[in-house]
JSON list of C-alpha atoms and ligand atoms in Angstrom, two decimals:
[
{"chain": "A", "resi": 1, "resn": "MET", "atom": "CA", "xyz": [34.77, -12.72, -45.31]},
{"chain": "A", "resi": 2, "resn": "SER", "atom": "CA", "xyz": [37.68, -12.34, -42.80]},
{"chain": "A", "resi": 3, "resn": "LEU", "atom": "CA", "xyz": [36.21, -11.95, -39.34]},
{"chain": "A", "resi": 4, "resn": "VAL", "atom": "CA", "xyz": [38.23, -10.70, -36.34]},
{"chain": "A", "resi": 5, "resn": "LYS", "atom": "CA", "xyz": [36.69, -11.07, -32.87]},
{"chain": "A", "resi": 6, "resn": "LEU", "atom": "CA", "xyz": [36.59, -7.74, -31.00]},
{"chain": "A", "resi": 7, "resn": "GLN", "atom": "CA", "xyz": [37.16, -7.84, -27.25]},
{"chain": "A", "resi": 8, "resn": "GLY", "atom": "CA", "xyz": [33.82, -6.43, -26.13]},
{"chain": "A", "resi": 9, "resn": "THR", "atom": "CA", "xyz": [33.32, -4.37, -22.98]},
{"chain": "A", "resi": 10, "resn": "PRO", "atom": "CA", "xyz": [33.05, -6.79, -19.98]},
{"chain": "A", "resi": 11, "resn": "SER", "atom": "CA", "xyz": [30.25, -4.92, -18.19]},
{"chain": "A", "resi": 12, "resn": "CYS", "atom": "CA", "xyz": [28.24, -4.01, -21.35]},
{"chain": "A", "resi": 13, "resn": "PHE", "atom": "CA", "xyz": [24.56, -4.98, -21.51]},
{"chain": "A", "resi": 14, "resn": "VAL", "atom": "CA", "xyz": [25.03, -6.12, -25.13]},
{"chain": "A", "resi": 15, "resn": "CYS", "atom": "CA", "xyz": [28.64, -7.38, -25.48]},
{"chain": "A", "resi": 16, "resn": "GLY", "atom": "CA", "xyz": [29.58, -8.07, -21.86]},
{"chain": "A", "resi": 17, "resn": "ASN", "atom": "CA", "xyz": [30.07, -11.36, -20.02]},
{"chain": "A", "resi": 18, "resn": "GLU", "atom": "CA", "xyz": [27.98, -13.02, -17.31]},
{"chain": "A", "resi": 19, "resn": "ASN", "atom": "CA", "xyz": [30.64, -12.55, -14.61]},
{"chain": "A", "resi": 20, "resn": "ASP", "atom": "CA", "xyz": [30.86, -8.78, -15.03]},
{"chain": "A", "resi": 21, "resn": "ASN", "atom": "CA", "xyz": [27.18, -8.30, -15.91]},
{"chain": "A", "resi": 22, "resn": "PRO", "atom": "CA", "xyz": [24.78, -11.17, -15.21]},
{"chain": "A", "resi": 23, "resn": "ARG", "atom": "CA", "xyz": [22.07, -9.41, -17.28]},
{"chain": "A", "resi": 24, "resn": "SER", "atom": "CA", "xyz": [24.30, -8.98, -20.35]},
{"chain": "A", "resi": 25, "resn": "LEU", "atom": "CA", "xyz": [23.11, -10.51, -23.59]},
{"chain": "A", "resi": 26, "resn": "GLY", "atom": "CA", "xyz": [26.71, -11.70, -23.95]},
{"chain": "A", "resi": 27, "resn": "LEU", "atom": "CA", "xyz": [26.86, -11.19, -27.73]},
{"chain": "A", "resi": 28, "resn": "ASN", "atom": "CA", "xyz": [30.17, -11.65, -29.58]},
{"chain": "A", "resi": 29, "resn": "ILE", "atom": "CA", "xyz": [31.15, -8.82, -31.92]},
{"chain": "A", "resi": 30, "resn": "PHE", "atom": "CA", "xyz": [33.26, -9.48, -34.97]},
{"chain": "A", "resi": 31, "resn": "TRP", "atom": "CA", "xyz": [34.88, -7.11, -37.48]},
{"chain": "A", "resi": 32, "resn": "ASP", "atom": "CA", "xyz": [34.90, -7.97, -41.17]},
{"chain": "A", "resi": 33, "resn": "ASN", "atom": "CA", "xyz": [38.08, -6.46, -42.48]},
{"chain": "A", "resi": 34, "resn": "GLU", "atom": "CA", "xyz": [37.11, -6.80, -46.16]},
{"chain": "A", "resi": 35, "resn": "SER", "atom": "CA", "xyz": [33.59, -5.42, -45.97]},
{"chain": "A", "resi": 36, "resn": "ARG", "atom": "CA", "xyz": [34.45, -2.97, -43.14]},
{"chain": "A", "resi": 37, "resn": "TYR", "atom": "CA", "xyz": [31.45, -3.72, -40.98]},
{"chain": "A", "resi": 38, "resn": "THR", "atom": "CA", "xyz": [30.76, -5.25, -37.60]},
{"chain": "A", "resi": 39, "resn": "PHE", "atom": "CA", "xyz": [29.07, -8.67, -37.50]},
{"chain": "A", "resi": 40, "resn": "ILE", "atom": "CA", "xyz": [26.86, -9.74, -34.59]},
{"chain": "A", "resi": 41, "resn": "SER", "atom": "CA", "xyz": [24.94, -13.00, -34.90]},
{"chain": "A", "resi": 42, "resn": "PHE", "atom": "CA", "xyz": [22.15, -13.76, -32.45]},
{"chain": "A", "resi": 43, "resn": "ILE", "atom": "CA", "xyz": [19.09, -15.92, -31.80]},
{"chain": "A", "resi": 44, "resn": "PRO", "atom": "CA", "xyz": [16.73, -14.09, -29.46]},
{"chain": "A", "resi": 45, "resn": "ASP", "atom": "CA", "xyz": [14.98, -16.16, -26.79]},
{"chain": "A", "resi": 46, "resn": "GLU", "atom": "CA", "xyz": [11.65, -15.56, -25.03]},
{"chain": "A", "resi": 47, "resn": "SER", "atom": "CA", "xyz": [13.28, -13.31, -22.42]},
{"chain": "A", "resi": 48, "resn": "TRP", "atom": "CA", "xyz": [13.95, -10.72, -25.14]},
{"chain": "A", "resi": 49, "resn": "CYS", "atom": "CA", "xyz": [10.27, -10.22, -25.95]},
{"chain": "A", "resi": 50, "resn": "GLY", "atom": "CA", "xyz": [7.90, -7.26, -25.64]},
{"chain": "A", "resi": 51, "resn": "TYR", "atom": "CA", "xyz": [4.75, -8.78, -27.11]},
{"chain": "A", "resi": 52, "resn": "GLU", "atom": "CA", "xyz": [4.79, -12.59, -26.97]},
{"chain": "A", "resi": 53, "resn": "GLY", "atom": "CA", "xyz": [7.17, -13.99, -29.55]},
{"chain": "A", "resi": 54, "resn": "MET", "atom": "CA", "xyz": [8.15, -10.54, -30.84]},
{"chain": "A", "resi": 55, "resn": "VAL", "atom": "CA", "xyz": [11.51, -9.11, -29.78]},
{"chain": "A", "resi": 56, "resn": "HIS", "atom": "CA", "xyz": [11.42, -5.81, -27.90]},
{"chain": "A", "resi": 57, "resn": "GLY", "atom": "CA", "xyz": [12.37, -2.85, -30.14]},
{"chain": "A", "resi": 58, "resn": "GLY", "atom": "CA", "xyz": [14.39, -1.16, -27.43]},
{"chain": "A", "resi": 59, "resn": "LEU", "atom": "CA", "xyz": [16.57, -4.21, -27.11]},
{"chain": "A", "resi": 60, "resn": "LEU", "atom": "CA", "xyz": [17.13, -4.25, -30.90]},
{"chain": "A", "resi": 61, "resn": "ALA", "atom": "CA", "xyz": [18.08, -0.58, -30.63]},
{"chain": "A", "resi": 62, "resn": "ALA", "atom": "CA", "xyz": [20.74, -1.54, -28.07]},
{"chain": "A", "resi": 63, "resn": "ILE", "atom": "CA", "xyz": [22.19, -4.13, -30.45]},
{"chain": "A", "resi": 64, "resn": "ILE", "atom": "CA", "xyz": [22.14, -1.60, -33.30]},
{"chain": "A", "resi": 65, "resn": "ASP", "atom": "CA", "xyz": [23.88, 0.94, -31.04]},
{"chain": "A", "resi": 66, "resn": "ASP", "atom": "CA", "xyz": [26.62, -1.54, -30.15]},
{"chain": "A", "resi": 67, "resn": "ALA", "atom": "CA", "xyz": [27.08, -2.65, -33.77]},
{"chain": "A", "resi": 68, "resn": "MET", "atom": "CA", "xyz": [27.71, 0.99, -34.75]},
{"chain": "A", "resi": 69, "resn": "ALA", "atom": "CA", "xyz": [29.87, 1.86, -31.73]},
{"chain": "A", "resi": 70, "resn": "TRP", "atom": "CA", "xyz": [32.18, -1.03, -32.56]},
{"chain": "A", "resi": 71, "resn": "SER", "atom": "CA", "xyz": [32.37, 0.00, -36.23]},
{"chain": "A", "resi": 72, "resn": "ILE", "atom": "CA", "xyz": [34.14, 3.11, -34.91]},
{"chain": "A", "resi": 73, "resn": "LYS", "atom": "CA", "xyz": [36.11, 1.35, -32.19]},
{"chain": "A", "resi": 74, "resn": "ALA", "atom": "CA", "xyz": [37.50, -1.19, -34.68]},
{"chain": "A", "resi": 75, "resn": "SER", "atom": "CA", "xyz": [39.87, 1.40, -36.05]},
{"chain": "A", "resi": 76, "resn": "ASP", "atom": "CA", "xyz": [39.99, 4.11, -33.36]},
{"chain": "A", "resi": 77, "resn": "ASP", "atom": "CA", "xyz": [41.21, 4.13, -29.73]},
{"chain": "A", "resi": 78, "resn": "ASP", "atom": "CA", "xyz": [39.28, 7.25, -28.83]},
{"chain": "A", "resi": 79, "resn": "ILE", "atom": "CA", "xyz": [36.09, 7.06, -26.80]},
{"chain": "A", "resi": 80, "resn": "TYR", "atom": "CA", "xyz": [32.78, 7.94, -28.49]},
{"chain": "A", "resi": 81, "resn": "VAL", "atom": "CA", "xyz": [29.31, 8.16, -26.97]},
{"chain": "A", "resi": 82, "resn": "THR", "atom": "CA", "xyz": [26.02, 7.97, -28.83]},
{"chain": "A", "resi": 83, "resn": "GLY", "atom": "CA", "xyz": [24.68, 11.53, -29.37]},
{"chain": "A", "resi": 84, "resn": "LYS", "atom": "CA", "xyz": [21.74, 10.75, -31.65]},
{"chain": "A", "resi": 85, "resn": "LEU", "atom": "CA", "xyz": [20.19, 7.40, -32.51]},
{"chain": "A", "resi": 86, "resn": "THR", "atom": "CA", "xyz": [17.52, 6.73, -35.13]},
{"chain": "A", "resi": 87, "resn": "ILE", "atom": "CA", "xyz": [15.75, 3.40, -35.69]},
{"chain": "A", "resi": 88, "resn": "SER", "atom": "CA", "xyz": [13.34, 2.06, -38.28]},
{"chain": "A", "resi": 89, "resn": "PHE", "atom": "CA", "xyz": [11.60, -1.24, -37.56]},
{"chain": "A", "resi": 90, "resn": "ARG", "atom": "CA", "xyz": [10.76, -2.67, -40.98]},
{"chain": "A", "resi": 91, "resn": "LYS", "atom": "CA", "xyz": [9.86, -6.26, -40.21]},
{"chain": "A", "resi": 92, "resn": "GLU", "atom": "CA", "xyz": [9.20, -8.00, -36.91]},
{"chain": "A", "resi": 93, "resn": "VAL", "atom": "CA", "xyz": [12.04, -9.88, -35.22]},
{"chain": "A", "resi": 94, "resn": "ARG", "atom": "CA", "xyz": [10.87, -13.20, -33.77]},
{"chain": "A", "resi": 95, "resn": "CYS", "atom": "CA", "xyz": [12.17, -15.27, -30.89]},
{"chain": "A", "resi": 96, "resn": "GLY", "atom": "CA", "xyz": [14.01, -18.46, -31.88]},
{"chain": "A", "resi": 97, "resn": "LYS", "atom": "CA", "xyz": [15.04, -17.24, -35.33]},
{"chain": "A", "resi": 98, "resn": "LYS", "atom": "CA", "xyz": [18.60, -16.35, -36.37]},
{"chain": "A", "resi": 99, "resn": "TYR", "atom": "CA", "xyz": [19.60, -12.81, -37.19]},
{"chain": "A", "resi": 100, "resn": "VAL", "atom": "CA", "xyz": [22.72, -10.81, -37.97]},
{"chain": "A", "resi": 101, "resn": "ALA", "atom": "CA", "xyz": [23.47, -7.18, -37.23]},
{"chain": "A", "resi": 102, "resn": "HIS", "atom": "CA", "xyz": [26.04, -5.11, -39.18]},
{"chain": "A", "resi": 103, "resn": "GLY", "atom": "CA", "xyz": [27.35, -1.63, -38.23]},
{"chain": "A", "resi": 104, "resn": "PHE", "atom": "CA", "xyz": [29.10, 0.67, -40.66]},
{"chain": "A", "resi": 105, "resn": "LEU", "atom": "CA", "xyz": [31.23, 3.78, -40.04]},
{"chain": "A", "resi": 106, "resn": "GLU", "atom": "CA", "xyz": [30.17, 6.17, -42.81]},
{"chain": "A", "resi": 107, "resn": "ARG", "atom": "CA", "xyz": [32.41, 9.18, -42.10]},
{"chain": "A", "resi": 108, "resn": "LYS", "atom": "CA", "xyz": [33.95, 11.41, -39.45]},
{"chain": "A", "resi": 109, "resn": "GLU", "atom": "CA", "xyz": [33.54, 15.19, -39.22]},
{"chain": "A", "resi": 110, "resn": "GLY", "atom": "CA", "xyz": [35.38, 16.86, -36.36]},
{"chain": "A", "resi": 111, "resn": "ARG", "atom": "CA", "xyz": [34.24, 15.22, -33.16]},
{"chain": "A", "resi": 112, "resn": "ARG", "atom": "CA", "xyz": [31.31, 13.48, -34.89]},
{"chain": "A", "resi": 113, "resn": "ALA", "atom": "CA", "xyz": [31.24, 10.00, -36.38]},
{"chain": "A", "resi": 114, "resn": "TYR", "atom": "CA", "xyz": [28.27, 9.16, -38.61]},
{"chain": "A", "resi": 115, "resn": "THR", "atom": "CA", "xyz": [27.26, 5.50, -38.64]},
{"chain": "A", "resi": 116, "resn": "SER", "atom": "CA", "xyz": [24.57, 3.17, -39.96]},
{"chain": "A", "resi": 117, "resn": "ALA", "atom": "CA", "xyz": [23.42, -0.36, -39.16]},
{"chain": "A", "resi": 118, "resn": "VAL", "atom": "CA", "xyz": [21.01, -3.10, -40.19]},
{"chain": "A", "resi": 119, "resn": "ILE", "atom": "CA", "xyz": [19.58, -6.27, -38.69]},
{"chain": "A", "resi": 120, "resn": "LYS", "atom": "CA", "xyz": [18.76, -8.95, -41.26]},
{"chain": "A", "resi": 121, "resn": "ASP", "atom": "CA", "xyz": [17.05, -12.32, -41.01]},
{"chain": "A", "resi": 122, "resn": "GLU", "atom": "CA", "xyz": [18.36, -15.58, -42.44]},
{"chain": "A", "resi": 123, "resn": "GLU", "atom": "CA", "xyz": [16.66, -14.92, -45.75]},
{"chain": "A", "resi": 124, "resn": "GLY", "atom": "CA", "xyz": [18.47, -11.61, -46.05]},
{"chain": "A", "resi": 125, "resn": "ASN", "atom": "CA", "xyz": [15.46, -9.44, -45.38]},
{"chain": "A", "resi": 126, "resn": "THR", "atom": "CA", "xyz": [16.17, -6.16, -43.62]},
{"chain": "A", "resi": 127, "resn": "CYS", "atom": "CA", "xyz": [14.19, -6.11, -40.33]},
{"chain": "A", "resi": 128, "resn": "VAL", "atom": "CA", "xyz": [15.73, -3.07, -38.61]},
{"chain": "A", "resi": 129, "resn": "GLU", "atom": "CA", "xyz": [17.69, -0.09, -39.91]},
{"chain": "A", "resi": 130, "resn": "GLY", "atom": "CA", "xyz": [19.56, 2.35, -37.70]},
{"chain": "A", "resi": 131, "resn": "GLY", "atom": "CA", "xyz": [21.70, 5.43, -37.90]},
{"chain": "A", "resi": 132, "resn": "ALA", "atom": "CA", "xyz": [23.65, 7.39, -35.30]},
{"chain": "A", "resi": 133, "resn": "ILE", "atom": "CA", "xyz": [25.87, 10.31, -34.66]},
{"chain": "A", "resi": 134, "resn": "PHE", "atom": "CA", "xyz": [28.53, 9.48, -32.09]},
{"chain": "A", "resi": 135, "resn": "ILE", "atom": "CA", "xyz": [30.53, 12.22, -30.39]},
{"chain": "A", "resi": 136, "resn": "ARG", "atom": "CA", "xyz": [34.16, 11.81, -29.44]},
{"chain": "A", "resi": 137, "resn": "VAL", "atom": "CA", "xyz": [34.71, 12.53, -25.74]},
{"chain": "A", "resi": 138, "resn": "LYS", "atom": "CA", "xyz": [38.49, 11.85, -25.59]},
{"chain": "B", "resi": 201, "resn": "3IX", "atom": "C1", "xyz": [32.44, 8.65, -21.29]},
{"chain": "B", "resi": 201, "resn": "3IX", "atom": "C2", "xyz": [33.31, 7.53, -20.77]},
{"chain": "B", "resi": 201, "resn": "3IX", "atom": "C3", "xyz": [33.04, 6.22, -21.49]},
{"chain": "B", "resi": 201, "resn": "3IX", "atom": "C4", "xyz": [34.04, 5.21, -20.96]},
{"chain": "B", "resi": 201, "resn": "3IX", "atom": "C5", "xyz": [34.05, 3.97, -21.90]},
{"chain": "B", "resi": 201, "resn": "3IX", "atom": "C6", "xyz": [35.27, 3.14, -21.64]},
{"chain": "B", "resi": 201, "resn": "3IX", "atom": "C7", "xyz": [35.65, 2.17, -22.50]},
{"chain": "B", "resi": 201, "resn": "3IX", "atom": "C8", "xyz": [34.89, 1.90, -23.75]},
{"chain": "B", "resi": 201, "resn": "3IX", "atom": "C9", "xyz": [35.58, 0.86, -24.54]},
{"chain": "B", "resi": 201, "resn": "3IX", "atom": "C10", "xyz": [35.07, 0.40, -25.66]},
{"chain": "B", "resi": 201, "resn": "3IX", "atom": "C11", "xyz": [33.73, 0.93, -26.14]},
{"chain": "B", "resi": 201, "resn": "3IX", "atom": "C12", "xyz": [33.33, 0.24, -27.39]},
{"chain": "B", "resi": 201, "resn": "3IX", "atom": "C13", "xyz": [32.08, 0.14, -27.74]},
{"chain": "B", "resi": 201, "resn": "3IX", "atom": "C14", "xyz": [30.99, 0.75, -26.89]},
{"chain": "B", "resi": 201, "resn": "3IX", "atom": "C15", "xyz": [29.89, -0.14, -26.68]},
{"chain": "B", "resi": 201, "resn": "3IX", "atom": "C16", "xyz": [28.64, 0.34, -26.63]},
{"chain": "B", "resi": 201, "resn": "3IX", "atom": "C17", "xyz": [28.37, 1.75, -27.00]},
{"chain": "B", "resi": 201, "resn": "3IX", "atom": "C18", "xyz": [27.19, 2.31, -26.25]},
{"chain": "B", "resi": 201, "resn": "3IX", "atom": "C19", "xyz": [27.23, 3.77, -26.50]},
{"chain": "B", "resi": 201, "resn": "3IX", "atom": "C20", "xyz": [26.26, 4.47, -25.61]},
{"chain": "B", "resi": 201, "resn": "3IX", "atom": "O1", "xyz": [25.16, 4.04, -25.42]},
{"chain": "B", "resi": 201, "resn": "3IX", "atom": "S1", "xyz": [26.80, 5.88, -24.82]},
{"chain": "B", "resi": 201, "resn": "3IX", "atom": "C21", "xyz": [25.41, 6.29, -23.74]},
{"chain": "B", "resi": 201, "resn": "3IX", "atom": "C22", "xyz": [24.44, 7.19, -24.40]},
{"chain": "B", "resi": 201, "resn": "3IX", "atom": "N1", "xyz": [25.02, 8.49, -24.68]},
{"chain": "B", "resi": 201, "resn": "3IX", "atom": "C23", "xyz": [25.26, 9.42, -23.72]},
{"chain": "B", "resi": 201, "resn": "3IX", "atom": "O2", "xyz": [25.00, 9.19, -22.55]},
{"chain": "B", "resi": 201, "resn": "3IX", "atom": "C24", "xyz": [25.80, 10.70, -24.20]},
{"chain": "B", "resi": 201, "resn": "3IX", "atom": "C25", "xyz": [25.35, 11.85, -23.27]},
{"chain": "B", "resi": 201, "resn": "3IX", "atom": "N2", "xyz": [25.70, 13.13, -23.84]},
{"chain": "B", "resi": 201, "resn": "3IX", "atom": "C26", "xyz": [26.91, 13.73, -23.64]},
{"chain": "B", "resi": 201, "resn": "3IX", "atom": "O3", "xyz": [27.77, 13.23, -22.90]},
{"chain": "B", "resi": 201, "resn": "3IX", "atom": "C27", "xyz": [27.19, 15.02, -24.33]},
{"chain": "B", "resi": 201, "resn": "3IX", "atom": "O4", "xyz": [25.97, 15.61, -24.72]},
{"chain": "B", "resi": 201, "resn": "3IX", "atom": "C28", "xyz": [28.07, 14.85, -25.60]},
{"chain": "B", "resi": 201, "resn": "3IX", "atom": "C29", "xyz": [29.46, 14.31, -25.13]},
{"chain": "B", "resi": 201, "resn": "3IX", "atom": "C30", "xyz": [27.45, 13.92, -26.62]},
{"chain": "B", "resi": 201, "resn": "3IX", "atom": "C31", "xyz": [28.30, 16.19, -26.25]},
{"chain": "B", "resi": 201, "resn": "3IX", "atom": "O5", "xyz": [28.61, 17.14, -25.22]},
{"chain": "B", "resi": 201, "resn": "3IX", "atom": "P1", "xyz": [29.90, 18.11, -25.28]},
{"chain": "B", "resi": 201, "resn": "3IX", "atom": "O6", "xyz": [29.64, 19.22, -24.31]},
{"chain": "B", "resi": 201, "resn": "3IX", "atom": "O7", "xyz": [31.14, 17.34, -25.11]},
{"chain": "B", "resi": 201, "resn": "3IX", "atom": "O8", "xyz": [30.00, 18.61, -26.72]},
{"chain": "B", "resi": 201, "resn": "3IX", "atom": "P2", "xyz": [29.19, 19.74, -27.51]},
{"chain": "B", "resi": 201, "resn": "3IX", "atom": "O9", "xyz": [27.78, 19.85, -27.04]},
{"chain": "B", "resi": 201, "resn": "3IX", "atom": "O10", "xyz": [30.06, 20.96, -27.47]},
{"chain": "B", "resi": 201, "resn": "3IX", "atom": "O11", "xyz": [29.12, 19.10, -28.97]},
{"chain": "B", "resi": 201, "resn": "3IX", "atom": "C32", "xyz": [30.35, 18.74, -29.64]},
{"chain": "B", "resi": 201, "resn": "3IX", "atom": "C33", "xyz": [29.99, 18.48, -31.11]},
{"chain": "B", "resi": 201, "resn": "3IX", "atom": "O12", "xyz": [29.09, 17.40, -31.20]},
{"chain": "B", "resi": 201, "resn": "3IX", "atom": "C34", "xyz": [27.83, 17.80, -31.74]},
{"chain": "B", "resi": 201, "resn": "3IX", "atom": "N3", "xyz": [26.76, 17.14, -31.02]},
{"chain": "B", "resi": 201, "resn": "3IX", "atom": "C35", "xyz": [26.62, 16.97, -29.68]},
{"chain": "B", "resi": 201, "resn": "3IX", "atom": "N4", "xyz": [25.55, 16.29, -29.39]},
{"chain": "B", "resi": 201, "resn": "3IX", "atom": "C36", "xyz": [24.96, 15.96, -30.58]},
{"chain": "B", "resi": 201, "resn": "3IX", "atom": "C37", "xyz": [23.79, 15.25, -30.90]},
{"chain": "B", "resi": 201, "resn": "3IX", "atom": "N5", "xyz": [23.02, 14.72, -29.99]},
{"chain": "B", "resi": 201, "resn": "3IX", "atom": "N6", "xyz": [23.53, 15.10, -32.21]},
{"chain": "B", "resi": 201, "resn": "3IX", "atom": "C38", "xyz": [24.33, 15.63, -33.16]},
{"chain": "B", "resi": 201, "resn": "3IX", "atom": "N7", "xyz": [25.49, 16.33, -32.88]},
{"chain": "B", "resi": 201, "resn": "3IX", "atom": "C39", "xyz": [25.75, 16.48, -31.60]},
{"chain": "B", "resi": 201, "resn": "3IX", "atom": "C40", "xyz": [27.80, 19.27, -31.53]},
{"chain": "B", "resi": 201, "resn": "3IX", "atom": "O13", "xyz": [26.99, 19.90, -32.48]},
{"chain": "B", "resi": 201, "resn": "3IX", "atom": "C41", "xyz": [29.25, 19.67, -31.67]},
{"chain": "B", "resi": 201, "resn": "3IX", "atom": "O14", "xyz": [29.60, 19.70, -33.06]},
{"chain": "B", "resi": 201, "resn": "3IX", "atom": "P3", "xyz": [30.63, 20.75, -33.63]},
{"chain": "B", "resi": 201, "resn": "3IX", "atom": "O15", "xyz": [31.97, 20.44, -32.96]},
{"chain": "B", "resi": 201, "resn": "3IX", "atom": "O16", "xyz": [30.68, 20.52, -35.10]},
{"chain": "B", "resi": 201, "resn": "3IX", "atom": "O17", "xyz": [30.12, 22.09, -33.26]}
]
């Protein structure tokens, strides 16, 4: 594994910093140059919950979205926005446990970039799967 830290977007809800966005989760995003995927490690706390102890699915979707956006951005200076996002919640994500998200750029077709992502627990179980079509805006 050869991880490179990506710069993040200062005001981003997922990968920003507390000065530019006090509500940001402040997650660090890394790029694995060998495996060609993004790497986001996180331990959700109670403030991430929907039901008690269970992490809110919308918040996991935001992490998945970021993991995929940065899989494009890692090798492309153009700006892409999420056009279509799909999520499958396979296994509950619990507060206080450690997880990792990976985003993959599958292919590009014209202005579209097709991506996929997973969130796994420490045992390697897939908890969330995602897919997206991003559209290049410039
Ligand atoms: C925009 C400024 C952003 C500034 C950012 C600055 C710095 C960023 C730096 C680093 C960023 C790194 C990481 C980012 C971190 C987090 C990422 C979060 C991402 C988001 O959270 S971002 C918010 C949610 N996102 C939106 O807020 C999009 C709203 N929406 C639109 O802005 C338009 O809807 C748009 C532009 C999508 C299309 O509009 P349009 O008029 O330009 O293009 P048009 O409709 O002609 O489609 C052209 C081709 O895309 C295909 N196409 C279009 N839509 C599709 C869809 N939904 N599904 C499948 N294919 C689709 C067509 O089928 C056609 O395909 P074809 O060319 O083959 O015919």
